[in-house]
PDB file of C-alpha atoms in Angstrom:
ATOM      1  CA  UNK A   1      23.752 146.173  -8.326  1.00 48.00           C
ATOM      2  CA  UNK A   2      23.656 147.749  -5.007  1.00 51.00           C
ATOM      3  CA  UNK A   3      20.438 145.345  -4.510  1.00 52.00           C
ATOM      4  CA  UNK A   4      22.462 142.049  -4.729  1.00 54.00           C
ATOM      5  CA  UNK A   5      25.480 142.406  -2.445  1.00 66.00           C
ATOM      6  CA  UNK A   6      23.498 142.418   0.742  1.00 67.00           C
ATOM      7  CA  UNK A   7      21.581 139.454  -0.503  1.00 67.00           C
ATOM      8  CA  UNK A   8      25.320 138.224  -1.818  1.00 68.00           C
ATOM      9  CA  UNK A   9      26.229 138.378   2.187  1.00 68.00           C
ATOM     10  CA  UNK A  10      23.019 137.296   3.704  1.00 70.00           C
ATOM     11  CA  UNK A  11      23.012 134.054   1.213  1.00 75.00           C
ATOM     12  CA  UNK A  12      27.201 133.569   2.248  1.00 68.00           C
ATOM     13  CA  UNK A  13      26.205 133.707   5.649  1.00 71.00           C
ATOM     14  CA  UNK A  14      23.697 130.957   5.633  1.00 66.00           C
ATOM     15  CA  UNK A  15      25.520 128.484   3.832  1.00 65.00           C
ATOM     16  CA  UNK A  16      28.569 129.399   6.322  1.00 61.00           C
ATOM     17  CA  UNK A  17      26.101 128.314   9.223  1.00 63.00           C
ATOM     18  CA  UNK A  18      24.935 125.270   7.129  1.00 63.00           C
ATOM     19  CA  UNK A  19      28.661 124.158   6.880  1.00 58.00           C
ATOM     20  CA  UNK A  20      29.923 124.779   9.672  1.00 58.00           C
ATOM     21  CA  UNK A  21      26.836 122.603  12.432  1.00 57.00           C
ATOM     22  CA  UNK A  22      27.309 120.344   9.543  1.00 53.00           C
ATOM     23  CA  UNK A  23      30.544 119.686   9.233  1.00 48.00           C
ATOM     24  CA  UNK A  24      29.942 116.748  12.166  1.00 49.00           C
ATOM     25  CA  UNK A  25      27.848 114.753  11.026  1.00 48.00           C
ATOM     26  CA  UNK A  26      28.118 111.469   9.161  1.00 49.00           C
ATOM     27  CA  UNK A  27      26.579 110.276   6.416  1.00 52.00           C
ATOM     28  CA  UNK A  28      25.323 106.656   5.381  1.00 51.00           C
ATOM     29  CA  UNK A  29      26.010 103.750   7.847  1.00 50.00           C
ATOM     30  CA  UNK A  30      29.608 105.202   9.051  1.00 52.00           C
ATOM     31  CA  UNK A  31      28.049 106.300  12.303  1.00 65.00           C
ATOM     32  CA  UNK A  32      26.937 102.867  13.265  1.00 76.00           C
ATOM     33  CA  UNK A  33      29.601 101.151  13.215  1.00 80.00           C
ATOM     34  CA  UNK A  34      32.640 101.366  15.554  1.00 81.00           C
ATOM     35  CA  UNK A  35      35.368 104.067  14.717  1.00 85.00           C
ATOM     36  CA  UNK A  36      38.609 102.957  16.154  1.00 86.00           C
ATOM     37  CA  UNK A  37      37.963  98.800  14.286  1.00 90.00           C
ATOM     38  CA  UNK A  38      37.780  99.193   9.846  1.00 92.00           C
ATOM     39  CA  UNK A  39      39.754  95.177   8.974  1.00 94.00           C
ATOM     40  CA  UNK A  40      37.562  92.549   9.896  1.00 95.00           C
ATOM     41  CA  UNK A  41      38.376  88.730   9.278  1.00 97.00           C
ATOM     42  CA  UNK A  42      35.632  85.903   9.482  1.00 96.00           C
ATOM     43  CA  UNK A  43      37.026  82.749  10.649  1.00 95.00           C
ATOM     44  CA  UNK A  44      34.890  80.068   8.790  1.00 96.00           C
ATOM     45  CA  UNK A  45      31.470  79.240  11.240  1.00 95.00           C
ATOM     46  CA  UNK A  46      32.330  75.559  12.582  1.00 94.00           C
ATOM     47  CA  UNK A  47      28.632  73.678  12.158  1.00 91.00           C
ATOM     48  CA  UNK A  48      28.060  71.296  14.885  1.00 87.00           C
ATOM     49  CA  UNK A  49      24.981  69.801  12.525  1.00 84.00           C
ATOM     50  CA  UNK A  50      24.943  66.210  10.603  1.00 83.00           C
ATOM     51  CA  UNK A  51      24.055  68.550   7.253  1.00 82.00           C
ATOM     52  CA  UNK A  52      27.148  69.524   5.133  1.00 84.00           C
ATOM     53  CA  UNK A  53      28.777  72.754   4.724  1.00 90.00           C
ATOM     54  CA  UNK A  54      25.791  75.211   6.673  1.00 91.00           C
ATOM     55  CA  UNK A  55      28.832  76.310   8.221  1.00 93.00           C
ATOM     56  CA  UNK A  56      30.245  77.705   4.883  1.00 95.00           C
ATOM     57  CA  UNK A  57      26.676  78.528   3.913  1.00 94.00           C
ATOM     58  CA  UNK A  58      26.392  80.564   6.546  1.00 95.00           C
ATOM     59  CA  UNK A  59      30.418  82.061   7.115  1.00 96.00           C
ATOM     60  CA  UNK A  60      29.471  83.647   3.053  1.00 97.00           C
ATOM     61  CA  UNK A  61      26.073  84.725   3.843  1.00 96.00           C
ATOM     62  CA  UNK A  62      28.006  87.583   7.536  1.00 96.00           C
ATOM     63  CA  UNK A  63      30.905  88.302   4.795  1.00 97.00           C
ATOM     64  CA  UNK A  64      28.353  89.786   1.611  1.00 97.00           C
ATOM     65  CA  UNK A  65      26.174  91.963   3.826  1.00 96.00           C
ATOM     66  CA  UNK A  66      29.210  93.115   5.933  1.00 95.00           C
ATOM     67  CA  UNK A  67      30.582  94.081   2.454  1.00 95.00           C
ATOM     68  CA  UNK A  68      27.004  95.472   1.448  1.00 94.00           C
ATOM     69  CA  UNK A  69      26.676  96.955   4.532  1.00 92.00           C
ATOM     70  CA  UNK A  70      29.424  98.395   6.449  1.00 92.00           C
ATOM     71  CA  UNK A  71      32.034 100.316   6.710  1.00 92.00           C
ATOM     72  CA  UNK A  72      34.654  97.279   7.547  1.00 93.00           C
ATOM     73  CA  UNK A  73      36.962  96.127   5.286  1.00 95.00           C
ATOM     74  CA  UNK A  74      37.456  92.134   5.138  1.00 96.00           C
ATOM     75  CA  UNK A  75      40.945  90.905   5.155  1.00 95.00           C
ATOM     76  CA  UNK A  76      43.375  88.149   5.571  1.00 95.00           C
ATOM     77  CA  UNK A  77      43.848  87.677   9.545  1.00 93.00           C
ATOM     78  CA  UNK A  78      47.226  89.049  10.157  1.00 93.00           C
ATOM     79  CA  UNK A  79      46.472  92.203   9.077  1.00 94.00           C
ATOM     80  CA  UNK A  80      42.820  92.334  10.352  1.00 95.00           C
ATOM     81  CA  UNK A  81      42.180  93.987  13.998  1.00 94.00           C
ATOM     82  CA  UNK A  82      38.779  92.482  14.958  1.00 95.00           C
ATOM     83  CA  UNK A  83      38.162  88.731  14.055  1.00 95.00           C
ATOM     84  CA  UNK A  84      34.337  87.490  13.673  1.00 95.00           C
ATOM     85  CA  UNK A  85      33.754  83.805  15.011  1.00 94.00           C
ATOM     86  CA  UNK A  86      31.104  81.485  14.754  1.00 94.00           C
ATOM     87  CA  UNK A  87      29.593  78.212  15.820  1.00 93.00           C
ATOM     88  CA  UNK A  88      26.528  77.162  14.560  1.00 92.00           C
ATOM     89  CA  UNK A  89      25.226  74.700  17.458  1.00 91.00           C
ATOM     90  CA  UNK A  90      21.776  73.606  16.362  1.00 89.00           C
ATOM     91  CA  UNK A  91      20.348  73.226  13.744  1.00 89.00           C
ATOM     92  CA  UNK A  92      16.554  71.198  13.601  1.00 89.00           C
ATOM     93  CA  UNK A  93      13.671  70.651  11.346  1.00 88.00           C
ATOM     94  CA  UNK A  94      10.354  70.449  12.860  1.00 89.00           C
ATOM     95  CA  UNK A  95       6.722  69.496  11.211  1.00 90.00           C
ATOM     96  CA  UNK A  96       4.244  72.191  12.757  1.00 88.00           C
ATOM     97  CA  UNK A  97       1.304  70.872  10.780  1.00 89.00           C
ATOM     98  CA  UNK A  98       0.267  67.442   9.073  1.00 88.00           C
ATOM     99  CA  UNK A  99      -2.100  65.762   6.675  1.00 85.00           C
ATOM    100  CA  UNK A 100      -5.174  63.638   6.814  1.00 89.00           C
ATOM    101  CA  UNK A 101      -1.681  60.990   6.188  1.00 87.00           C
ATOM    102  CA  UNK A 102       0.049  62.231   7.848  1.00 84.00           C
ATOM    103  CA  UNK A 103       1.958  63.760   5.231  1.00 82.00           C
ATOM    104  CA  UNK A 104       4.241  66.618   6.716  1.00 83.00           C
ATOM    105  CA  UNK A 105       2.481  69.836   5.449  1.00 85.00           C
ATOM    106  CA  UNK A 106       4.452  72.872   7.124  1.00 89.00           C
ATOM    107  CA  UNK A 107       7.647  72.630   8.881  1.00 88.00           C
ATOM    108  CA  UNK A 108       9.339  74.238  10.028  1.00 89.00           C
ATOM    109  CA  UNK A 109      13.386  74.839  10.196  1.00 89.00           C
ATOM    110  CA  UNK A 110      15.102  75.847  13.016  1.00 90.00           C
ATOM    111  CA  UNK A 111      19.639  77.503  13.253  1.00 90.00           C
ATOM    112  CA  UNK A 112      21.651  78.996  17.003  1.00 90.00           C
ATOM    113  CA  UNK A 113      24.087  80.529  16.346  1.00 92.00           C
ATOM    114  CA  UNK A 114      27.169  81.495  19.448  1.00 92.00           C
ATOM    115  CA  UNK A 115      29.635  84.324  17.791  1.00 93.00           C
ATOM    116  CA  UNK A 116      32.227  86.516  19.598  1.00 93.00           C
ATOM    117  CA  UNK A 117      33.557  89.714  17.837  1.00 93.00           C
ATOM    118  CA  UNK A 118      36.882  90.405  19.075  1.00 93.00           C
ATOM    119  CA  UNK A 119      39.797  92.418  18.733  1.00 91.00           C
ATOM    120  CA  UNK A 120      43.629  91.353  18.378  1.00 88.00           C
ATOM    121  CA  UNK A 121      44.018  90.914  21.750  1.00 87.00           C
ATOM    122  CA  UNK A 122      41.048  89.198  23.055  1.00 87.00           C
ATOM    123  CA  UNK A 123      39.300  92.027  23.907  1.00 89.00           C
ATOM    124  CA  UNK A 124      35.258  91.133  22.717  1.00 90.00           C
ATOM    125  CA  UNK A 125      34.113  94.009  21.200  1.00 88.00           C
ATOM    126  CA  UNK A 126      29.790  92.909  21.317  1.00 82.00           C
ATOM    127  CA  UNK A 127      27.947  94.528  24.479  1.00 74.00           C
ATOM    128  CA  UNK A 128      27.958  91.051  25.108  1.00 74.00           C
ATOM    129  CA  UNK A 129      30.946  88.965  24.960  1.00 73.00           C
ATOM    130  CA  UNK A 130      29.005  86.109  24.170  1.00 77.00           C
ATOM    131  CA  UNK A 131      25.477  86.874  21.077  1.00 77.00           C
ATOM    132  CA  UNK A 132      24.007  83.588  20.741  1.00 82.00           C
ATOM    133  CA  UNK A 133      20.874  84.204  17.521  1.00 82.00           C
ATOM    134  CA  UNK A 134      18.232  82.077  17.542  1.00 83.00           C
ATOM    135  CA  UNK A 135      15.668  82.286  14.099  1.00 85.00           C
ATOM    136  CA  UNK A 136      13.605  80.208  12.947  1.00 85.00           C
ATOM    137  CA  UNK A 137      11.727  79.953   8.941  1.00 84.00           C
ATOM    138  CA  UNK A 138       8.005  77.858   8.154  1.00 87.00           C
ATOM    139  CA  UNK A 139       8.324  76.657   5.369  1.00 84.00           C
ATOM    140  CA  UNK A 140       5.867  74.647   2.896  1.00 84.00           C
ATOM    141  CA  UNK A 141       6.368  72.300   1.141  1.00 83.00           C
ATOM    142  CA  UNK A 142       2.719  71.754  -1.157  1.00 75.00           C
ATOM    143  CA  UNK A 143       3.487  75.350  -2.074  1.00 77.00           C
ATOM    144  CA  UNK A 144       6.879  74.240  -4.532  1.00 80.00           C
ATOM    145  CA  UNK A 145       8.825  75.239  -0.861  1.00 82.00           C
ATOM    146  CA  UNK A 146      12.206  72.481  -0.794  1.00 86.00           C
ATOM    147  CA  UNK A 147      14.221  72.415   1.854  1.00 84.00           C
ATOM    148  CA  UNK A 148      17.092  73.878   0.169  1.00 87.00           C
ATOM    149  CA  UNK A 149      15.264  77.462  -0.271  1.00 89.00           C
ATOM    150  CA  UNK A 150      13.964  77.955   2.719  1.00 88.00           C
ATOM    151  CA  UNK A 151      18.045  76.944   4.463  1.00 89.00           C
ATOM    152  CA  UNK A 152      18.961  80.060   1.960  1.00 91.00           C
ATOM    153  CA  UNK A 153      16.438  81.742   2.891  1.00 91.00           C
ATOM    154  CA  UNK A 154      17.496  81.593   7.145  1.00 91.00           C
ATOM    155  CA  UNK A 155      21.207  80.834   6.372  1.00 92.00           C
ATOM    156  CA  UNK A 156      20.496  85.046   4.260  1.00 94.00           C
ATOM    157  CA  UNK A 157      18.497  86.063   7.927  1.00 92.00           C
ATOM    158  CA  UNK A 158      20.835  85.090   9.902  1.00 93.00           C
ATOM    159  CA  UNK A 159      24.280  86.327   8.112  1.00 94.00           C
ATOM    160  CA  UNK A 160      21.609  89.657   8.245  1.00 94.00           C
ATOM    161  CA  UNK A 161      21.335  89.533  12.178  1.00 91.00           C
ATOM    162  CA  UNK A 162      24.678  88.379  12.907  1.00 93.00           C
ATOM    163  CA  UNK A 163      26.032  92.266  11.246  1.00 93.00           C
ATOM    164  CA  UNK A 164      23.155  94.010  12.641  1.00 90.00           C
ATOM    165  CA  UNK A 165      24.943  93.008  16.529  1.00 89.00           C
ATOM    166  CA  UNK A 166      28.096  94.775  15.106  1.00 88.00           C
ATOM    167  CA  UNK A 167      26.577  97.887  15.497  1.00 85.00           C
ATOM    168  CA  UNK A 168      26.890  99.922  17.782  1.00 77.00           C
ATOM    169  CA  UNK A 169      24.851  99.810  20.518  1.00 68.00           C
ATOM    170  CA  UNK A 170      22.669 103.362  21.229  1.00 57.00           C
TER     171      UNK A 170
END
């Protein structure tokens, strides 16, 4: 029995050192975001385009990304510590390649979004006060891809990119 006491003591010392050393370490995505902001209100994104519901679809994608990948809680405007606003400024579709009959073979859609994230007093919470994000996606209709599926993928990627901008800069 006497032999095991020094071993048990050494294990206890190692365990206490481990706990003390890792006390301030944060697991997961907690350390990537501002510790002073726990709630956010996502205002409906406006869209300066002719396509219907692009602003709503982009808002939905941003809300889903916030809920899945951040410690922030989505709440109503009156209870939120911060507000995220956005505007889809430009939506463009262009032909990248054509067949010999001038049918579009490869197309590209391109969105430009302006985003601001402020606290209740109007102080910007991002590095840049107004963030302009440009994202594009190529698709091939002959390969079975449609404009709708390409748009949805582009909106999902843009939503992820917007939420990544809420992280604290290193």
